[in-house]
Tab-separated table of C-alpha atoms and ligand atoms in Angstrom:
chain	number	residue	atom	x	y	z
A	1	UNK	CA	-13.572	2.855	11.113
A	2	UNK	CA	-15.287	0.183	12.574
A	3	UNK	CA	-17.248	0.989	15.567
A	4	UNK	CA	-17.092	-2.593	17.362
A	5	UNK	CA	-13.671	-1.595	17.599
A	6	UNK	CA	-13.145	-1.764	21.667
A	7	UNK	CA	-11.621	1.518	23.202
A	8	UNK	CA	-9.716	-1.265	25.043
A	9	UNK	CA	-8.676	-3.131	22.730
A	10	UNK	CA	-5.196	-2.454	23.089
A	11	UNK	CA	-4.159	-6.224	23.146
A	12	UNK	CA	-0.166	-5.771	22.825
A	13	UNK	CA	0.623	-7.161	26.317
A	14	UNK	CA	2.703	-4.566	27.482
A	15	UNK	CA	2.618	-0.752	27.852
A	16	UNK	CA	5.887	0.267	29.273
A	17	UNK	CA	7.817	2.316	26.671
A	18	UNK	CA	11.226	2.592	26.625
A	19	UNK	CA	12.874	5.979	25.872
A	20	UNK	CA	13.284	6.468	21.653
A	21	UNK	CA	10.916	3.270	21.525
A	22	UNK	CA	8.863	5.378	18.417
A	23	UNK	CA	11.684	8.108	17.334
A	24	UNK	CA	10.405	11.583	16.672
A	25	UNK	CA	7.165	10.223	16.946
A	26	UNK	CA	5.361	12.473	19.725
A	27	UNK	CA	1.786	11.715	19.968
A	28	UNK	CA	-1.376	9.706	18.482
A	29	UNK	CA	-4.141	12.479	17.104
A	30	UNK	CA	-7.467	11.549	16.468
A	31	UNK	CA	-8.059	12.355	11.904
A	32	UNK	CA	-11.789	13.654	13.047
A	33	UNK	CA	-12.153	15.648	16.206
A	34	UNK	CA	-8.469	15.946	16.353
A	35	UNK	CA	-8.369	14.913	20.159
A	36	UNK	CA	-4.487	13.640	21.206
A	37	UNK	CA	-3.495	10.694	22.939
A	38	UNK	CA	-0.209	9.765	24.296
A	39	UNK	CA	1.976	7.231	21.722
A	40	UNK	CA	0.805	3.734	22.976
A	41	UNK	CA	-0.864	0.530	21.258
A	42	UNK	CA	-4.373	2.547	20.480
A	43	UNK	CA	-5.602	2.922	17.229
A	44	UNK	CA	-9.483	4.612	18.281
A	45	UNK	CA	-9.772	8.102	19.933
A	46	UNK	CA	-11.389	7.381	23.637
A	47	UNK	CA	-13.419	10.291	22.221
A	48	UNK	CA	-15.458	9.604	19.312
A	49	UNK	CA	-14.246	6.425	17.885
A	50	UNK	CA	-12.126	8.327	14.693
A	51	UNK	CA	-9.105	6.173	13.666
A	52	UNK	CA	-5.580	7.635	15.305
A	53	UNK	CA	-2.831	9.222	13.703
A	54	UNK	CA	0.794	9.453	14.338
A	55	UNK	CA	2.243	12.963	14.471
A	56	UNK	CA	5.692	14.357	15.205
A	57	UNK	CA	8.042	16.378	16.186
A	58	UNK	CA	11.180	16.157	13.248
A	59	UNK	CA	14.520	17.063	13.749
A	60	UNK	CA	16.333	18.589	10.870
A	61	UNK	CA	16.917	16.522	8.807
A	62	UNK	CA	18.914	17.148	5.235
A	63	UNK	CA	19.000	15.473	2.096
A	64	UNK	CA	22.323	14.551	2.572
A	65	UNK	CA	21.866	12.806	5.711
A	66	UNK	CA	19.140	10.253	4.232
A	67	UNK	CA	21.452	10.142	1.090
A	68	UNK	CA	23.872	8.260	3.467
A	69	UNK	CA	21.588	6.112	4.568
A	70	UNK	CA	21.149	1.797	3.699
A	71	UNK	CA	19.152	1.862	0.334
A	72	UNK	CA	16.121	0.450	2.078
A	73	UNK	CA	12.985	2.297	4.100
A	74	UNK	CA	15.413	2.876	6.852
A	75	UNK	CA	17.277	5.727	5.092
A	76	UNK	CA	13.811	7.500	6.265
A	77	UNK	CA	13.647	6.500	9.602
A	78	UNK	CA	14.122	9.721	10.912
A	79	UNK	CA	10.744	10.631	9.553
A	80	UNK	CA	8.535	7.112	10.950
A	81	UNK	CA	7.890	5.714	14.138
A	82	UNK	CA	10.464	4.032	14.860
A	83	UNK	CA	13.803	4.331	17.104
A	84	UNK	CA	17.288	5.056	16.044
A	85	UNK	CA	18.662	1.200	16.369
A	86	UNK	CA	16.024	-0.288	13.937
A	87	UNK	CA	18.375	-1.498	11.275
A	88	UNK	CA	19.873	-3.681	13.922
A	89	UNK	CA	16.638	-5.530	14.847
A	90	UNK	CA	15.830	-8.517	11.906
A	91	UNK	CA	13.751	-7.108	9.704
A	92	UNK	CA	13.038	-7.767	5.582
A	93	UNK	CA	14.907	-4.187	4.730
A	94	UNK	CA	11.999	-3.565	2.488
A	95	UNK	CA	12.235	-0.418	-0.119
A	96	UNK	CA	14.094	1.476	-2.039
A	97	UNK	CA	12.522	-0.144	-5.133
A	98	UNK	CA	12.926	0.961	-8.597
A	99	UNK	CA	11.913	4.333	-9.796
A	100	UNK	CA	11.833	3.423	-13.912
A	101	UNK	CA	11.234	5.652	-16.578
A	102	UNK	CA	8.188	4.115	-18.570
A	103	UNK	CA	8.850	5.723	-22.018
A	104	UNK	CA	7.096	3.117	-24.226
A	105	UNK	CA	4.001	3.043	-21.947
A	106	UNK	CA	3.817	6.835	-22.033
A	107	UNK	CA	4.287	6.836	-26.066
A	108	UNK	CA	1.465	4.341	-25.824
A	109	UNK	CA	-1.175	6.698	-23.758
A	110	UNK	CA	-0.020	9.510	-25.227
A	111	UNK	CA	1.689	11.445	-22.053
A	112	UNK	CA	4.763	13.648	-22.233
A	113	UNK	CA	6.590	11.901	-19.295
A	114	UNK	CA	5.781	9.058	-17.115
A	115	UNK	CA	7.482	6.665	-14.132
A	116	UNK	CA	6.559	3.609	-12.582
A	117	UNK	CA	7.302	3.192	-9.164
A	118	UNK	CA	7.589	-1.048	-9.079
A	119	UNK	CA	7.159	-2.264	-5.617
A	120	UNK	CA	6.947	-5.754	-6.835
A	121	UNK	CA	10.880	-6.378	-6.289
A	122	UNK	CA	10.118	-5.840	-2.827
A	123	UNK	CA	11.147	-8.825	-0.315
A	124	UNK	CA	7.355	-10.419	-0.721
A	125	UNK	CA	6.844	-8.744	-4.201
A	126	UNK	CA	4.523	-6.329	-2.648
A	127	UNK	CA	4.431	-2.898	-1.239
A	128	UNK	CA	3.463	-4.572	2.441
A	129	UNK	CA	6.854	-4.943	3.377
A	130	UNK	CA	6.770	-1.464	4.167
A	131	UNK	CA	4.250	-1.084	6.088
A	132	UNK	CA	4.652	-4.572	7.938
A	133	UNK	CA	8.204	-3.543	9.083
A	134	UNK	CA	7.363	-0.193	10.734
A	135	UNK	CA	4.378	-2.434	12.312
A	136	UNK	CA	6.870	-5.559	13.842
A	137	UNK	CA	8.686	-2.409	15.347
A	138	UNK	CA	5.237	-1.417	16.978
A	139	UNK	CA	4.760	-5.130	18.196
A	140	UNK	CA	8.413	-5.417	19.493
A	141	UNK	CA	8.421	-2.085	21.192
A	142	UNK	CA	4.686	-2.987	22.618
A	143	UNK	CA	6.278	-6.700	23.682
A	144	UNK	CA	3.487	-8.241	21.365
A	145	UNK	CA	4.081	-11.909	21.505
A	146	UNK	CA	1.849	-12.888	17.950
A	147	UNK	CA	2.321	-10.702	14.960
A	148	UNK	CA	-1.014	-11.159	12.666
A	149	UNK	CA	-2.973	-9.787	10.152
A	150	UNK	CA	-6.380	-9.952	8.021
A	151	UNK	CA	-5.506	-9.765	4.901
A	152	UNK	CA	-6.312	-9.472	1.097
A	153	UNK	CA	-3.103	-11.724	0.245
A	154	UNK	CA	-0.550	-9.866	0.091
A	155	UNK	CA	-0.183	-8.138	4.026
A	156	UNK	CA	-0.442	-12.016	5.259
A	157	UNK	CA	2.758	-12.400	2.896
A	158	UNK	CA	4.469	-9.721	4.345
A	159	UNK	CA	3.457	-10.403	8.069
A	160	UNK	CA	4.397	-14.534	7.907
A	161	UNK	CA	8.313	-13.691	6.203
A	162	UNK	CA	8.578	-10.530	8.358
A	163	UNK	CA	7.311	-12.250	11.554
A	164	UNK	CA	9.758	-15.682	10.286
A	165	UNK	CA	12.799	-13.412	10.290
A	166	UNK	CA	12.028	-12.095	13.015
A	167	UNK	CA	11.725	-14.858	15.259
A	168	UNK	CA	8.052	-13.770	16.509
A	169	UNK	CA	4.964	-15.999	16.305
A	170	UNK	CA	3.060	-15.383	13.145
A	171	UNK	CA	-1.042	-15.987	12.658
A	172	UNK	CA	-2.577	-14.731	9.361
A	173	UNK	CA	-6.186	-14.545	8.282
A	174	UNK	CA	-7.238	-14.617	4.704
A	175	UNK	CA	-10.547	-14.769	2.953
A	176	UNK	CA	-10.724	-18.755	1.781
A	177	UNK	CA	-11.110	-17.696	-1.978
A	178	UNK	CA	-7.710	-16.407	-2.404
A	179	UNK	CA	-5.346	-16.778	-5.404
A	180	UNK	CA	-2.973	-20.194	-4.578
A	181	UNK	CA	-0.528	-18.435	-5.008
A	182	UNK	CA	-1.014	-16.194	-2.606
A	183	UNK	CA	-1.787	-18.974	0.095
A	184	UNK	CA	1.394	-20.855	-0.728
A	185	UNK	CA	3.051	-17.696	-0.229
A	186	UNK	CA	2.006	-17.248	3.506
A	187	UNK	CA	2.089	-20.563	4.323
A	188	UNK	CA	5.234	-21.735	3.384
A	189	UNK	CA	6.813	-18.869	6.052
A	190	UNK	CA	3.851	-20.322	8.643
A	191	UNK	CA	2.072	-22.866	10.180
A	192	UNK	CA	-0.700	-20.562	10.776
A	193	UNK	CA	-2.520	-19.579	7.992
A	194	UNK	CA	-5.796	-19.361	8.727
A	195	UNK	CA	-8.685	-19.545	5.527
A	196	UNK	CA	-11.690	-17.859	6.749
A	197	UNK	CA	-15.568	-18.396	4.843
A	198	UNK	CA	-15.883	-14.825	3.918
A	199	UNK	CA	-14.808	-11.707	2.195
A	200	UNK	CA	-12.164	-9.633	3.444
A	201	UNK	CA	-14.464	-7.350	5.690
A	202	UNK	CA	-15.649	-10.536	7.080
A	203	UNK	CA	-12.409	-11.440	8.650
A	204	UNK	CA	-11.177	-7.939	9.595
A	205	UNK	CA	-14.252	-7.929	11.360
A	206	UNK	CA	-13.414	-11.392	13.388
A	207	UNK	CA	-9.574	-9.929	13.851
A	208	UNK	CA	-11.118	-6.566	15.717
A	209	UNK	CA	-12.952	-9.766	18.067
A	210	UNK	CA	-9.583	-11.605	18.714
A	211	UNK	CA	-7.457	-8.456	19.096
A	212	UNK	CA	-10.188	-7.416	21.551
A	213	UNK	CA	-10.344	-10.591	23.803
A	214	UNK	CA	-6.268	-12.029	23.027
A	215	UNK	CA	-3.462	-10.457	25.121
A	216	UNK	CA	-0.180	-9.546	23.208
A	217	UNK	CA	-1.439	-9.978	19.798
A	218	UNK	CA	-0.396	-7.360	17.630
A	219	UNK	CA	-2.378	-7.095	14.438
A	220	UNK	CA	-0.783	-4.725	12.204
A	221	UNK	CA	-3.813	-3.362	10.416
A	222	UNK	CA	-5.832	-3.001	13.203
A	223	UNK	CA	-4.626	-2.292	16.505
A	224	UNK	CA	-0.885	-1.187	15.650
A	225	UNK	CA	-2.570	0.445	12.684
A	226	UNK	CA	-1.053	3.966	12.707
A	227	UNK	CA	2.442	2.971	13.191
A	228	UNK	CA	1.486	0.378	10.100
A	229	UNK	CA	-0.018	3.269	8.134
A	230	UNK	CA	2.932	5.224	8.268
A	231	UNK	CA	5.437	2.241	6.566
A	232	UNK	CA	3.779	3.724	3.063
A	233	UNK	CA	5.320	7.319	3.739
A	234	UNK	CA	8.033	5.598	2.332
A	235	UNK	CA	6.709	5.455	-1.046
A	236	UNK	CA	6.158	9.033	-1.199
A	237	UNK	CA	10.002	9.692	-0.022
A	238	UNK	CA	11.522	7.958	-2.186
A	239	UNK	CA	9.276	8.957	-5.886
A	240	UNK	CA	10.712	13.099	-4.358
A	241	UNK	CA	14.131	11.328	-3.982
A	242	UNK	CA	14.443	9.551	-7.173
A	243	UNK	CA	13.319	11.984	-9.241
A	244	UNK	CA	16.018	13.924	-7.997
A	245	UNK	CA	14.312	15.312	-4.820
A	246	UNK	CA	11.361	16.815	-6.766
A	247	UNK	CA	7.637	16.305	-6.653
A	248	UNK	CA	5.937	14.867	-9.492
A	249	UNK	CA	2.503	16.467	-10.960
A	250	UNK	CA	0.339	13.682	-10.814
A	251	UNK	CA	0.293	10.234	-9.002
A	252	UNK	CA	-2.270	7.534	-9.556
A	253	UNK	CA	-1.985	4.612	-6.597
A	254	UNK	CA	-4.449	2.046	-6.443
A	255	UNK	CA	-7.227	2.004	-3.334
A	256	UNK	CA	-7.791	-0.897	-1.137
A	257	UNK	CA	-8.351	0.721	2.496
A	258	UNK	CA	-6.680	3.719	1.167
A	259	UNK	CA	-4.117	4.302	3.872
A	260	UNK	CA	-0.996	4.117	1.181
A	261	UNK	CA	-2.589	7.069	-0.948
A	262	UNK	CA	-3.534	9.608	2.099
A	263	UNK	CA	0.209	8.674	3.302
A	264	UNK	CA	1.840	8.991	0.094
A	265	UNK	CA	0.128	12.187	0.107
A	266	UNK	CA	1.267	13.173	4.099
A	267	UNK	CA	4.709	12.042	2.811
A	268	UNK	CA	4.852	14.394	0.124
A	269	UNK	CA	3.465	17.541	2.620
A	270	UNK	CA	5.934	16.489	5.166
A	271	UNK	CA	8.891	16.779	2.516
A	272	UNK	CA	7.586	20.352	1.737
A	273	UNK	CA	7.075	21.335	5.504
A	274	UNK	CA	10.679	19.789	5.698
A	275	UNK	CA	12.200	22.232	3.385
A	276	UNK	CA	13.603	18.574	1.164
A	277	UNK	CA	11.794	19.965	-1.870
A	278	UNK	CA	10.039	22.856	-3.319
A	279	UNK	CA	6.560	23.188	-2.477
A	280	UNK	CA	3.843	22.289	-6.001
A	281	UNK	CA	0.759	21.210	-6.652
A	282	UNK	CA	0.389	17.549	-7.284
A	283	UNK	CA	-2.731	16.023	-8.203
A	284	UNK	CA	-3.849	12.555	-6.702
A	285	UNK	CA	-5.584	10.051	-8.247
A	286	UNK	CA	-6.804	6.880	-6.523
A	287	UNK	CA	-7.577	3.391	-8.250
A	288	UNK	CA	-10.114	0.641	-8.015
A	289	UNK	CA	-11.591	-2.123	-9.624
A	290	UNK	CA	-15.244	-2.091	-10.274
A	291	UNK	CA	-16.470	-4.915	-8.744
A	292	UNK	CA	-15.417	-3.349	-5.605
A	293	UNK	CA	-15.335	0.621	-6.526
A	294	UNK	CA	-17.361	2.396	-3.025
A	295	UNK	CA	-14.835	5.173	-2.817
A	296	UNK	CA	-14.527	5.914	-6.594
A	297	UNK	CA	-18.399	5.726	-6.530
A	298	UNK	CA	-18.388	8.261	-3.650
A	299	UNK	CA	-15.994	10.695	-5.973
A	300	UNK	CA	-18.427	10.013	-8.968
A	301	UNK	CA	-21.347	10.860	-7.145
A	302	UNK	CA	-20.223	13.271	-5.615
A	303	UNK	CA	-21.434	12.177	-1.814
A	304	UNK	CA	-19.131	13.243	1.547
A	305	UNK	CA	-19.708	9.158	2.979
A	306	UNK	CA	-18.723	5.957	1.244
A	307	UNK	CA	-21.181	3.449	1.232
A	308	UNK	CA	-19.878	-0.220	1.670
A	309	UNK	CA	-19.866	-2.612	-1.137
A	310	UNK	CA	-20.132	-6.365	-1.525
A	311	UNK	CA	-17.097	-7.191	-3.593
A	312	UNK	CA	-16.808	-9.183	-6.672
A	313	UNK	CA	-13.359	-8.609	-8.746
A	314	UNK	CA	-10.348	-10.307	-9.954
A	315	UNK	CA	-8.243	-7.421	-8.010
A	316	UNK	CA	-8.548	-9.382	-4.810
A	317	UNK	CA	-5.778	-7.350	-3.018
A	318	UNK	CA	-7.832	-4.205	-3.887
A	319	UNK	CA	-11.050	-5.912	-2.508
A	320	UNK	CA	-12.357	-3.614	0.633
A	321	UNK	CA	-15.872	-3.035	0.245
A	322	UNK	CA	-15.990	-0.886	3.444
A	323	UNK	CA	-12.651	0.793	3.366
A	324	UNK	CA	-10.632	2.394	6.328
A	325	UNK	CA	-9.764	5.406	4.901
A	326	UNK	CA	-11.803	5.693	2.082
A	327	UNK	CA	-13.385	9.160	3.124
A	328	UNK	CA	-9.730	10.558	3.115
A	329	UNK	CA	-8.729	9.449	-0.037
A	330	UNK	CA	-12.024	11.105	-1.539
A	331	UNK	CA	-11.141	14.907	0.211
A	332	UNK	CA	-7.224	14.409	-0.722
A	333	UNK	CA	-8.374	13.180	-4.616
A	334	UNK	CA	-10.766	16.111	-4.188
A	335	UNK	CA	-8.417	18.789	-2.678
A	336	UNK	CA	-5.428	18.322	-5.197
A	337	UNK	CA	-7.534	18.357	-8.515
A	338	UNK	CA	-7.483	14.669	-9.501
A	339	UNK	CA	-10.508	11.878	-9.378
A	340	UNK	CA	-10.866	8.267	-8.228
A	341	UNK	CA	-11.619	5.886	-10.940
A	342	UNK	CA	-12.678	2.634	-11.585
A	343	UNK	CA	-12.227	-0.043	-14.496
A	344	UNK	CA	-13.784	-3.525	-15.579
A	345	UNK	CA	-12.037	-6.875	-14.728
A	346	UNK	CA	-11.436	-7.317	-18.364
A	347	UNK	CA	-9.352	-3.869	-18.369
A	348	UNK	CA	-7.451	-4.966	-15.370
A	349	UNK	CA	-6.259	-7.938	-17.280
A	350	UNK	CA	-5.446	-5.561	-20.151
A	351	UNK	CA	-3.770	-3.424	-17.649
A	352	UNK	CA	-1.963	-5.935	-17.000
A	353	UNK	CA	-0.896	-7.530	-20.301
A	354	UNK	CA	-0.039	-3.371	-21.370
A	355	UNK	CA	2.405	-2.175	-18.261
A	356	UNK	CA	4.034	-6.068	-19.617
A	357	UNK	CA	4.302	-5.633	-23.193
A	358	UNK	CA	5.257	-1.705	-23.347
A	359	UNK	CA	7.882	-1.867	-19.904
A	360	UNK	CA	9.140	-5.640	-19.394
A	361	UNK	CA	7.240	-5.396	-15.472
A	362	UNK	CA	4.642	-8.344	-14.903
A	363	UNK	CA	2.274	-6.788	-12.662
A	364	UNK	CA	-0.600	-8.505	-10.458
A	365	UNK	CA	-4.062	-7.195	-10.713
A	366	UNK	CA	-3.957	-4.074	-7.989
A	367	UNK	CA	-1.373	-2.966	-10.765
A	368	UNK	CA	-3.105	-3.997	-14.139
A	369	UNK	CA	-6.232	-1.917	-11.933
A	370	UNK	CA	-3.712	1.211	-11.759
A	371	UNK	CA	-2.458	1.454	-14.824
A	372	UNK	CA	-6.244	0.289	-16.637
A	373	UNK	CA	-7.030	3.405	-14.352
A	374	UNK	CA	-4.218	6.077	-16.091
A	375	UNK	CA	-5.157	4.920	-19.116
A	376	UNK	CA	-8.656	5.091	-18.627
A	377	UNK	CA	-8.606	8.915	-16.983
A	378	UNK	CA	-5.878	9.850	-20.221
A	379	UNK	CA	-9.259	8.920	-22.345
A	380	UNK	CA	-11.560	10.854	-20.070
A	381	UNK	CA	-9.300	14.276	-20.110
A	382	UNK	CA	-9.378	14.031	-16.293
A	383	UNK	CA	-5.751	13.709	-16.130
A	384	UNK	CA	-3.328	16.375	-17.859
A	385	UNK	CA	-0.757	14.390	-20.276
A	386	UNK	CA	1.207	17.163	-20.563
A	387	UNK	CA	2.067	17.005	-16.797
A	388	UNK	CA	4.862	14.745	-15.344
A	389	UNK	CA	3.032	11.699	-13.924
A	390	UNK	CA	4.080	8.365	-11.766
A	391	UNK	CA	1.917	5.329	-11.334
A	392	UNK	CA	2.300	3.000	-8.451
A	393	UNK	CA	2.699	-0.581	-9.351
A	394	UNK	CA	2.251	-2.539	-5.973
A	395	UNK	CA	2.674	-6.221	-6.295
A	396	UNK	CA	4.182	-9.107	-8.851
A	397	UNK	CA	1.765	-10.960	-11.068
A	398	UNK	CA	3.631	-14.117	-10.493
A	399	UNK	CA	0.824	-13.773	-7.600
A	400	UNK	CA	-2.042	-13.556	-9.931
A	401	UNK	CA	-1.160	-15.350	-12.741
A	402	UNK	CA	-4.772	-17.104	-13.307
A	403	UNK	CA	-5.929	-13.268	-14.606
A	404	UNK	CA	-4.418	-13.382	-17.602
A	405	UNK	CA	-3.507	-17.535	-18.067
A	406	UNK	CA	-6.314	-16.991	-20.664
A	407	UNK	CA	-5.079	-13.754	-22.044
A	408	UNK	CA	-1.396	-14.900	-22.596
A	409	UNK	CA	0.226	-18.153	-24.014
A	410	UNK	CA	2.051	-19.819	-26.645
A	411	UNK	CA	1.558	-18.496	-29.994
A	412	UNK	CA	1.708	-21.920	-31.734
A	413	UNK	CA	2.578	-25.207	-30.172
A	414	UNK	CA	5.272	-26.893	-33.267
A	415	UNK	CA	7.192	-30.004	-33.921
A	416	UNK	CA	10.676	-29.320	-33.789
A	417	UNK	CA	11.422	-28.768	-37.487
A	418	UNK	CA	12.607	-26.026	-39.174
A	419	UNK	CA	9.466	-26.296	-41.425
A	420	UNK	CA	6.939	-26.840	-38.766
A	421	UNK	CA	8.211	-23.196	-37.510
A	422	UNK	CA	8.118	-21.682	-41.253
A	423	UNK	CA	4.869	-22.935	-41.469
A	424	UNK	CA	3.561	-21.697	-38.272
A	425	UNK	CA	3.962	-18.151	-39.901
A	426	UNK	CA	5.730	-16.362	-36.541
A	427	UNK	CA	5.184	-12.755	-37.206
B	1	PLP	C1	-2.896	-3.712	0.106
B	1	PLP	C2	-2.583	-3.388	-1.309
B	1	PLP	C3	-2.910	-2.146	-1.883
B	1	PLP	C4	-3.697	-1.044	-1.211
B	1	PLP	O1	-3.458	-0.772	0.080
B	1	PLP	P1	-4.321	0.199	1.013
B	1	PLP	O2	-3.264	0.926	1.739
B	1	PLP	O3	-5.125	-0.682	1.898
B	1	PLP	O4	-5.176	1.080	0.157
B	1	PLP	C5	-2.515	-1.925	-3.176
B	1	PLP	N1	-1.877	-2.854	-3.904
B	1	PLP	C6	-1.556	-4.046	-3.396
B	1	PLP	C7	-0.866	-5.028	-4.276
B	1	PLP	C8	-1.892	-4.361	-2.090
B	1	PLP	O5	-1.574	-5.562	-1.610
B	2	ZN	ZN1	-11.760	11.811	18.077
């Protein structure tokens, strides 16, 4: 958590709640001296700085009931911040995604039974969507009048088409070296993309400034950040109920700030504590690209803090040198018996080329890092391949195509003659 944060920074413009305004949502807690603050726009405990958390107060709630719900996040919304009505407000209806059975993949690594989880038919081919439309509920209930974001790519995708639909000014912030494709993809939903010279931590850094000094901006990662966090619960719902309301033994989900993997863990807990499915152990694994690997260095060192790095990958949506959450992920990996890992650039591109040529599923590089990842902890013996297992593929490579444009391409270029294509000796 960054300590220039402002204890005032609570720039939505209004704090007036109405009645329901965050569901079953009952207070903000703080993750490190465990202080509690009414629900409100804060995201930093008035106490000692720790990033807030949203807890609750759950009604029963039955399988049955969320069974009869749309087939989108909102079957769950019982369970997030968010009030009864929020199907009705314009929103991208992210979720539900495919839970696939990856037979040929597991054949490949040599594991009894594994599922992807592809989040890359999600409204802006990304897992965002989630966590963007349980934040545009924040900024509407707050009366935010700019919904913005920094962003690795893909959350400025999410936050311009949300914020489009929605009829609510968008403003995203990007680091200036970003895929085109990923630019294109903001911009065409707004006219205010903003390319900033520096890294990602560089302009997460300027957003904490502007959502210090701006009235009614709500920036989902950073000051409606809890209610954003909790979007990736989602994930962890709907793995128990597609595999036919059942844990799985092992996850591996890739690590940017790390929020989705500590909530895709909380989501699982809260099924348990919910009675929705039996109680097990299931080990978490977290992902990361080398060039920008501080909390799977932390794990392999085996130090409590996670020391920023400069990053320098191809996995530019993974690319958080000084991550949010990082510290979690390393005591959940820790606590449930799996690891964070890291792989090469070159095995992200083969991660990516593998998930494509074993499942049909063109992943971008977050993915090819997650499943370069499983394979790479299948080699090590630090994950069990006799255990059921589901990897987390987050985003579409049509976003990331340059990573493998070199890897990938016509096997022969022929004339169009029967004998040009005997000759051409097509395997
Ligand atoms: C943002 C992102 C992640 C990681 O998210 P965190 O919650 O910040 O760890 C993973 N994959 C993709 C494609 C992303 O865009
Ligand atoms: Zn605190």
């Amino acid at each position: 958590m960054s300590l220039t944060a402002d204890r005032t920074a609570a720039a939505p413009a209004s704090t007036s709640i109405r009645e329901g305004a965050f569901g079953h949502a009952t207070d903000l807690v703080c993750r490190e001296c465990g202080a509690t603050q009414d629900i409100g726009p804060h995201y930093v405990c008035t106490d000692c700085f720790g990033p807030l958390e949203i807890t609750y107060d759950f009604p029963a709630v039955t399988r049955e009931q969320i069974e009869a719900g749309p087939a989108n996040i909102w079957r769950y919304k019982a369970l997030l911040p968010v009030p009864d009505d929020i199907e009705t407000s314009p929103n991208l209806e992210p979720g539900f995604t495919r839970l696939l059975e990856a037979k040929n993949l597991a054949a490949e690594l040599g594991l009894t039974k594994l599922w992807v989880k592809d989040d890359s038919t999600n409204p802006t081919n990304s897992f965002k969507d989630r966590v963007v439309a349980c934040a545009l509920s924040a900024a509407r209930e707050f009366g935010s009048t700019v919904f913005a974001c920094p962003s690795t790519g893909n959350l400025a995708n999410a936050v311009a088409a949300a914020g489009a639909r929605a009829g609510i000014k968008t403003v995203v912030f990007i680091p200036s070296n970003l895929e085109t494709p990923k630019k294109v993809n903001s911009a065409v939903y707004t006219e205010n993309l903003i390319a900033v010279e520096g890294n990602y931590d560089d302009v997460n850094k300027l957003a904490s400034e502007i959502a210090g000094e701006e009235d009614g901006w709500a920036f989902v990662n950073v000051n409606v950040r809890p209610f954003y966090a909790e979007g990736s619960k989602t994930l962890g719902y709907e793995i128990a109920e597609q595999l036919g309301w059942r844990l799985p033994d092992q996850i591996v989900i890739p690590v940017a700030s790390g929020s989705q993997l500590t909530k895709v863990h909380k989501a699982f807990r809260e099924l348990v504590e919910l009675g929705l499915v039996d109680d097990k152990p299931v080990k978490i694994f977290g992902a990361q690209a080398t060039g920008c690997s501080p909390v799977s260095e932390a794990f392999r060192e085996g130090w409590d803090v996670v020391r920023p790095q400069r990053p320098d990958t191809i996995a530019k949506s993974l690319a958080i040198g000084n991550p949010a959450d990082g510290i979690y992920v390393l005591d959940i990996c820790r606590q449930t018996g799996g690891a964070v890992a890291d792989i090469s650039d070159d095995e992200v591109r083969e991660g990516i080329v593998l998930l494509a040529r074993t499942e049909g599923i063109f992943t971008e590089t977050a993915g090819g890092t997650t499943v370069g990842v499983l394979k790479k902890l299948v080699e090590t013996g630090q994950l069990d391949t006799s255990l059921e297992t589901v990897v987390i593929n987050t985003g579409h490579g049509l976003k990331t195509l340059d990573a493998v444009s070199d890897l990938v391409g016509p096997a022969a270029t022929i004339a169009p003659t029967y004998q040009a294509f005997v000759d051409a000796n097509i395997a």
